[in-house]
Short mmCIF file of C-alpha atoms and ligand atoms in Angstrom, two decimals:
data_model
loop_
_atom_site.label_atom_id
_atom_site.label_comp_id
_atom_site.label_asym_id
_atom_site.label_seq_id
_atom_site.Cartn_x
_atom_site.Cartn_y
_atom_site.Cartn_z
CA MET A 1 0.00 0.00 0.00
CA LYS A 2 1.85 3.12 -1.14
CA SER A 3 0.44 6.56 -1.87
CA ASP A 4 1.75 8.02 -5.09
CA VAL A 5 1.59 11.53 -3.60
CA VAL A 6 4.90 12.68 -2.15
CA PRO A 7 5.97 16.31 -1.73
CA ILE A 8 9.60 15.82 -2.62
CA ARG A 9 11.64 13.66 -4.98
CA ILE A 10 15.35 13.15 -5.21
CA LEU A 11 17.24 13.63 -8.44
CA GLU A 12 20.14 11.26 -7.83
CA GLY A 13 23.51 12.20 -9.26
CA SER A 14 26.62 13.96 -8.24
CA PRO A 15 25.72 16.43 -6.94
CA PHE A 16 22.16 15.31 -6.22
CA SER A 17 19.31 17.79 -6.01
CA VAL A 18 15.72 17.71 -4.78
CA GLU A 19 12.49 18.63 -6.47
CA MET A 20 9.36 19.69 -4.63
CA ILE A 21 5.85 19.82 -5.95
CA ASP A 22 4.85 23.48 -5.65
CA GLN A 23 2.01 23.31 -3.13
CA LYS A 24 1.26 27.00 -3.69
CA LYS A 25 0.16 26.20 -7.24
CA LEU A 26 -1.87 23.04 -6.53
CA PRO A 27 -4.47 22.01 -7.56
CA LEU A 28 -4.54 24.22 -10.63
CA GLU A 29 -0.99 23.44 -11.77
CA GLU A 30 1.35 20.55 -10.99
CA VAL A 31 4.77 22.18 -11.15
CA TRP A 32 7.96 20.73 -9.63
CA VAL A 33 10.50 23.21 -8.25
CA LYS A 34 14.16 22.18 -8.31
CA CYS A 35 16.32 23.01 -5.26
CA GLU A 36 20.04 22.67 -5.87
CA ASN A 37 21.32 24.25 -2.67
CA VAL A 38 20.38 24.86 0.95
CA ASN A 39 19.28 28.46 0.33
CA GLU A 40 16.71 27.24 -2.20
CA VAL A 41 15.49 24.56 0.23
CA ALA A 42 15.10 27.14 3.03
CA ALA A 43 13.21 29.47 0.69
CA ALA A 44 10.90 26.61 -0.39
CA ILE A 45 10.02 25.89 3.26
CA LYS A 46 9.54 29.55 4.16
CA THR A 47 7.33 30.33 1.16
CA MET A 48 5.34 27.09 1.61
CA VAL A 49 6.27 25.47 -1.68
CA ILE A 50 6.56 22.57 0.76
CA ARG A 51 4.54 22.52 4.00
CA GLY A 52 3.17 20.16 6.61
CA ALA A 53 5.22 19.32 9.70
CA PRO A 54 6.88 16.03 8.62
CA ALA A 55 7.47 17.26 5.06
CA ILE A 56 9.35 20.35 6.16
CA GLY A 57 11.49 18.17 8.45
CA ILE A 58 12.37 15.94 5.50
CA ALA A 59 13.12 18.97 3.31
CA ALA A 60 15.39 20.45 6.00
CA ALA A 61 17.29 17.17 6.27
CA TYR A 62 18.08 17.32 2.53
CA GLY A 63 18.91 21.01 2.95
CA ILE A 64 21.63 20.04 5.43
CA VAL A 65 23.09 17.47 3.03
CA LEU A 66 23.24 20.12 0.31
CA ALA A 67 24.79 22.64 2.73
CA VAL A 68 27.59 20.29 3.75
CA ALA A 69 28.14 19.17 0.15
CA GLU A 70 28.57 22.76 -1.02
CA HIS A 71 30.12 24.55 1.94
CA GLY A 72 31.69 21.82 4.07
CA GLU A 73 31.15 20.88 7.68
CA ASP A 74 32.50 24.16 9.13
CA ALA A 75 29.60 26.20 7.71
CA LEU A 76 27.01 23.81 9.17
CA GLU A 77 25.85 26.01 12.08
CA SER A 78 24.99 29.00 9.89
CA TYR A 79 22.87 26.83 7.57
CA VAL A 80 21.26 25.10 10.55
CA SER A 81 20.23 28.59 11.76
CA LEU A 82 18.91 29.48 8.33
CA LEU A 83 16.75 26.34 8.11
CA ALA A 84 15.60 26.66 11.73
CA SER A 85 14.44 30.24 11.09
CA THR A 86 12.02 29.28 8.29
CA ARG A 87 8.94 28.27 10.31
CA PRO A 88 8.70 28.15 14.11
CA THR A 89 5.81 25.88 15.08
CA ALA A 90 6.41 22.41 13.60
CA VAL A 91 8.81 20.55 15.88
CA ASN A 92 9.63 18.06 13.11
CA LEU A 93 11.80 20.75 11.51
CA PHE A 94 13.99 20.99 14.62
CA TRP A 95 13.82 17.24 15.24
CA ALA A 96 15.16 16.49 11.75
CA ILE A 97 17.88 19.15 12.00
CA ASP A 98 19.02 17.70 15.35
CA ARG A 99 19.11 14.22 13.89
CA MET A 100 21.32 15.43 11.02
CA LYS A 101 23.59 17.34 13.41
CA LYS A 102 24.11 14.16 15.43
CA VAL A 103 25.30 12.38 12.29
CA VAL A 104 27.92 15.11 11.80
CA ALA A 105 28.93 15.01 15.48
CA ASN A 106 29.34 11.23 15.50
CA PHE A 107 30.99 10.97 12.09
CA ASP A 108 34.30 9.15 12.04
CA PRO A 109 36.18 9.47 8.72
CA ALA A 110 38.33 6.51 9.78
CA GLU A 111 35.32 4.31 8.98
CA GLY A 112 35.99 5.09 5.33
CA GLN A 113 32.64 6.70 4.49
CA ASP A 114 32.15 10.14 3.00
CA LEU A 115 30.25 12.59 5.31
CA VAL A 116 27.97 13.86 2.55
CA GLU A 117 27.04 10.30 1.56
CA ARG A 118 26.38 9.44 5.21
CA LEU A 119 24.15 12.53 5.60
CA LYS A 120 22.27 11.65 2.42
CA VAL A 121 21.59 8.15 3.80
CA GLU A 122 20.22 9.75 6.98
CA ALA A 123 17.93 12.12 5.05
CA ASP A 124 16.67 9.21 2.91
CA THR A 125 16.03 7.25 6.13
CA ILE A 126 14.05 10.11 7.71
CA PHE A 127 11.96 10.30 4.51
CA GLU A 128 11.29 6.55 4.32
CA GLU A 129 10.69 6.13 8.07
CA ASP A 130 8.04 8.85 7.95
CA ARG A 131 6.09 7.01 5.25
CA GLN A 132 6.38 3.74 7.21
CA ASN A 133 5.22 5.44 10.41
CA ASN A 134 2.20 6.81 8.60
CA LEU A 135 1.28 3.35 7.34
CA GLU A 136 1.63 2.04 10.88
CA MET A 137 -0.56 4.85 12.29
CA GLY A 138 -3.17 3.87 9.73
CA LYS A 139 -3.10 0.30 11.05
CA GLN A 140 -3.23 1.43 14.69
CA ALA A 141 -6.33 3.53 13.99
CA LEU A 142 -8.37 0.77 12.37
CA SER A 143 -9.51 -0.51 15.78
CA LEU A 144 -11.33 2.84 16.23
CA PHE A 145 -13.52 2.44 13.15
CA ARG A 146 -15.58 -0.75 13.34
CA THR A 147 -18.56 0.64 11.41
CA PRO A 148 -18.66 2.76 8.22
CA SER A 149 -17.84 6.28 9.39
CA ARG A 150 -17.99 9.92 8.35
CA ILE A 151 -14.70 11.54 9.39
CA LEU A 152 -14.07 15.26 9.37
CA THR A 153 -10.52 16.55 8.84
CA HIS A 154 -8.83 19.93 8.78
CA CYS A 155 -5.90 21.32 6.78
CA ASN A 156 -3.81 18.94 4.65
CA THR A 157 -2.14 16.02 6.40
CA GLY A 158 -1.79 13.69 3.45
CA GLY A 159 1.09 12.53 1.30
CA LEU A 160 1.84 16.16 0.44
CA ALA A 161 2.44 17.06 4.10
CA THR A 162 4.58 14.03 4.94
CA GLY A 163 6.93 11.44 3.49
CA GLY A 164 3.90 9.93 1.77
CA PHE A 165 0.50 8.47 2.73
CA GLY A 166 -0.16 11.01 5.47
CA THR A 167 -0.94 11.28 9.16
CA ALA A 168 -4.63 12.18 9.70
CA LEU A 169 -5.40 11.82 5.99
CA GLY A 170 -3.32 8.63 5.98
CA ILE A 171 -5.67 7.24 8.62
CA VAL A 172 -8.63 8.29 6.50
CA ARG A 173 -6.97 6.41 3.60
CA SER A 174 -6.51 3.28 5.74
CA VAL A 175 -10.09 3.40 6.97
CA HIS A 176 -11.19 3.77 3.33
CA HIS A 177 -9.05 0.81 2.23
CA ALA A 178 -10.59 -1.23 5.07
CA GLY A 179 -14.08 -0.45 3.72
CA MET A 180 -14.99 1.56 6.83
CA LEU A 181 -15.13 5.08 5.38
CA LYS A 182 -18.52 6.45 4.39
CA LYS A 183 -16.91 9.75 3.55
CA VAL A 184 -14.46 12.37 4.68
CA TRP A 185 -15.63 15.92 5.33
CA ILE A 186 -12.87 18.31 4.24
CA ASP A 187 -12.70 21.66 6.03
CA GLU A 188 -11.56 24.22 3.47
CA THR A 189 -9.13 25.60 6.13
CA ARG A 190 -9.29 29.35 5.87
CA PRO A 191 -7.26 31.38 5.17
CA TYR A 192 -4.58 29.34 3.38
CA LEU A 193 -7.08 26.79 2.05
CA GLN A 194 -4.97 23.67 2.48
CA GLY A 195 -8.20 21.64 2.72
CA ALA A 196 -9.89 23.01 -0.38
CA ARG A 197 -6.73 23.04 -2.48
CA LEU A 198 -4.64 20.09 -1.29
CA THR A 199 -6.76 17.60 0.67
CA ALA A 200 -9.52 17.80 -1.93
CA TRP A 201 -6.92 17.18 -4.65
CA GLU A 202 -5.47 14.15 -2.84
CA CYS A 203 -8.91 12.66 -2.17
CA LEU A 204 -9.98 13.00 -5.79
CA LYS A 205 -6.70 11.50 -6.96
CA ASP A 206 -7.17 8.48 -4.67
CA GLY A 207 -10.92 8.02 -5.13
CA ILE A 208 -11.65 8.73 -1.46
CA PRO A 209 -15.31 9.76 -1.03
CA ALA A 210 -15.12 13.37 0.17
CA THR A 211 -17.23 16.48 0.65
CA LEU A 212 -15.69 19.94 0.89
CA ILE A 213 -17.21 22.36 3.39
CA SER A 214 -16.15 25.74 4.73
CA ASP A 215 -14.80 25.68 8.28
CA ASN A 216 -17.86 27.38 9.73
CA MET A 217 -20.12 24.57 8.48
CA ALA A 218 -18.53 21.92 10.71
CA GLY A 219 -20.80 22.63 13.71
CA HIS A 220 -23.88 22.51 11.49
CA PHE A 221 -23.10 19.01 10.21
CA MET A 222 -22.17 17.83 13.72
CA GLN A 223 -25.52 19.09 15.01
CA LYS A 224 -27.24 17.14 12.25
CA GLY A 225 -25.50 13.94 13.38
CA GLN A 226 -23.46 13.65 10.19
CA VAL A 227 -19.95 13.57 11.68
CA ASP A 228 -18.80 10.41 13.49
CA ALA A 229 -15.25 11.48 14.31
CA VAL A 230 -12.73 14.25 13.71
CA ILE A 231 -9.09 13.45 12.92
CA VAL A 232 -6.46 16.15 12.55
CA GLY A 233 -2.69 16.23 12.37
CA THR A 234 -0.42 18.30 14.55
CA ASP A 235 2.72 20.39 14.29
CA ARG A 236 3.80 19.83 17.88
CA VAL A 237 2.55 17.85 20.85
CA ALA A 238 3.60 19.22 24.24
CA ALA A 239 4.57 16.87 27.08
CA ASN A 240 1.13 17.29 28.71
CA GLY A 241 -0.74 16.33 25.52
CA ASP A 242 -1.66 19.85 24.37
CA ILE A 243 -1.39 19.99 20.59
CA ALA A 244 -0.62 22.84 18.20
CA ASN A 245 -2.23 22.49 14.80
CA LYS A 246 -3.65 24.55 11.96
CA ILE A 247 -5.76 27.49 13.07
CA GLY A 248 -9.35 26.33 13.55
CA THR A 249 -8.41 23.02 15.18
CA TYR A 250 -9.27 24.23 18.68
CA SER A 251 -12.76 25.29 17.57
CA LEU A 252 -13.31 21.79 16.16
CA ALA A 253 -12.21 20.18 19.43
CA VAL A 254 -14.64 22.35 21.41
CA LEU A 255 -17.44 21.50 18.98
CA CYS A 256 -16.63 17.80 19.37
CA LYS A 257 -16.81 18.06 23.14
CA PHE A 258 -20.29 19.64 22.94
CA HIS A 259 -21.54 17.09 20.41
CA LYS A 260 -19.83 14.10 22.10
CA ILE A 261 -17.87 13.28 18.95
CA PRO A 262 -14.40 11.69 19.32
CA PHE A 263 -11.58 14.09 18.47
CA TYR A 264 -8.39 12.26 17.41
CA VAL A 265 -4.95 13.63 16.64
CA ALA A 266 -2.55 11.74 14.38
CA ALA A 267 1.06 12.33 15.41
CA PRO A 268 4.20 10.42 14.57
CA ILE A 269 6.56 10.23 17.56
CA SER A 270 8.76 12.82 15.77
CA THR A 271 6.01 15.40 16.46
CA ILE A 272 6.03 14.84 20.23
CA ASP A 273 8.10 17.49 21.95
CA SER A 274 8.80 16.29 25.48
CA ASP A 275 10.97 19.37 26.08
CA THR A 276 7.94 21.66 25.89
CA ALA A 277 5.86 21.17 29.00
CA THR A 278 2.57 22.74 27.91
CA GLY A 279 0.93 24.07 24.76
CA ASP A 280 1.10 27.72 25.80
CA LEU A 281 4.90 27.50 25.44
CA ILE A 282 4.66 26.58 21.75
CA GLU A 283 5.58 29.42 19.41
CA ILE A 284 2.71 30.18 17.06
CA GLU A 285 3.68 31.35 13.60
CA GLN A 286 2.13 34.70 12.68
CA ARG A 287 1.57 34.99 8.94
CA SER A 288 0.94 37.79 6.51
CA ALA A 289 -2.27 39.82 6.56
CA ASP A 290 -2.45 39.43 2.79
CA GLU A 291 -3.46 35.80 3.20
CA LEU A 292 -6.70 37.07 4.81
CA THR A 293 -7.29 40.21 2.85
CA HIS A 294 -6.75 38.54 -0.52
CA ILE A 295 -7.95 35.35 -2.16
CA ALA A 296 -5.93 34.13 -5.16
CA GLY A 297 -4.34 37.57 -5.46
CA GLN A 298 -7.70 39.37 -5.42
CA ARG A 299 -8.32 41.83 -2.58
CA ILE A 300 -11.52 41.04 -0.66
CA ALA A 301 -11.14 43.23 2.46
CA PRO A 302 -10.93 47.03 2.55
CA VAL A 303 -7.50 48.64 2.54
CA GLY A 304 -6.58 49.78 6.07
CA ILE A 305 -8.45 47.15 8.09
CA ASP A 306 -6.46 45.73 11.02
CA VAL A 307 -5.74 42.01 10.56
CA LEU A 308 -4.35 39.21 12.74
CA HIS A 309 -3.24 35.89 11.30
CA PRO A 310 -2.00 33.26 13.73
CA ALA A 311 -1.38 30.20 11.55
CA PHE A 312 -1.87 27.66 14.36
CA ASP A 313 -3.79 27.29 17.61
CA VAL A 314 -3.38 25.10 20.66
CA THR A 315 -5.93 22.49 21.72
CA PRO A 316 -5.72 21.37 25.35
CA GLY A 317 -4.91 17.67 25.74
CA GLU A 318 -8.06 17.17 27.78
CA LEU A 319 -10.14 17.80 24.63
CA VAL A 320 -8.23 15.13 22.69
CA THR A 321 -9.82 11.67 22.76
CA GLY A 322 -6.63 9.98 21.60
CA ILE A 323 -3.26 10.74 20.02
CA ILE A 324 -2.63 8.10 17.36
CA SER A 325 1.07 7.38 16.83
CA GLU A 326 2.97 4.59 15.11
CA LYS A 327 3.68 3.18 18.58
CA GLY A 328 0.08 3.07 19.75
CA ILE A 329 -2.79 5.32 20.85
CA PHE A 330 -2.17 7.63 23.81
CA SER A 331 -4.93 9.15 25.91
CA SER A 332 -5.19 11.53 28.85
CA PRO A 333 -3.29 11.69 31.19
CA TYR A 334 -0.51 11.71 28.60
CA HIS A 335 2.80 9.97 29.28
CA PHE A 336 4.81 9.66 26.08
CA THR A 337 8.00 8.16 27.44
O1 MRU B 1 0.87 25.67 7.63
P1 MRU B 1 0.93 24.24 7.21
O2 MRU B 1 0.16 23.95 5.97
O3 MRU B 1 2.35 23.72 7.15
O4 MRU B 1 0.21 23.46 8.39
C1 MRU B 1 0.08 22.07 8.35
C2 MRU B 1 -0.72 21.54 9.46
O5 MRU B 1 -1.21 22.26 10.30
C3 MRU B 1 -0.86 20.06 9.58
O6 MRU B 1 -2.04 19.70 10.19
C4 MRU B 1 0.32 19.49 10.40
O7 MRU B 1 1.55 19.94 9.90
C5 MRU B 1 0.32 18.02 10.44
S1 MRU B 1 0.71 17.40 8.82
C6 MRU B 1 0.94 15.84 8.84
#
């Protein structure tokens, strides 16, 4: 079982380079952007050519390989800082960078391997492990869906956001493959529209029965008894089980509590940040006002209006029915170690 949607592909060769599907242009155009150096990788993460917590971790890992290949080991710290400054909320970015730094720290040239080759192997492993973890999360979640279900999801957490298959959308895929999905409700995910643009595209591509709704319709369909469960991804899980995810996630969790609908979070272990005690300590990325005042380049709000645009919110762990990882399903009180 392998999703054909991946956000990044490797052009092997010497030197190698990476290509990323431009997620800013989907679904209207399928354009691959070539990154031949670490600066281009950092720019692709920052401008959201590639996005989704695990996917940006994978991209950063390849960025480090390219940095060391071009500039040598001594310049590593400055390129680590560059990559780490691209987006603040997803812990996978920092997790992947740390993993690559450990390879450099533990590298012993006496073993006869080339450092760049060793780093490339590590980046490939991070990529492949993420896909495998997603498949495993899909298996873990099947016990939760014993009857055909209508699952609501938010943002894009599919192959595009990961090393393939997906976290929350990967679980939706698994439930579908097991014959237990009636349909997935896709929140459009204002203002960046990852649901309408990317999740809808993935579902159509894979023949997953799906209905697109705007975010403010979720409560309406819950009230009508048409949502059996909500599954979202996450950019960072704090040690107490609070989760940061795409703006609008918290509202869904509160709605679920009122309507007694299970609210699940799909999180590979790489997204669990045991060093951050509680969700209020997670840095929330603040994005441009233009993403609210404009749609597809067209202004929709009056010039001069004050705008706020936090890209993520924090949902308290107590509102989360279960955190589905590749190692099992955690529930409150959360103990991840
Ligand atoms: O701003 P984005 O599109 O990078 O945000 C993505 C999300 O919020 C996802 O839900 C999260 O990264 C989990 S993806 C597997």
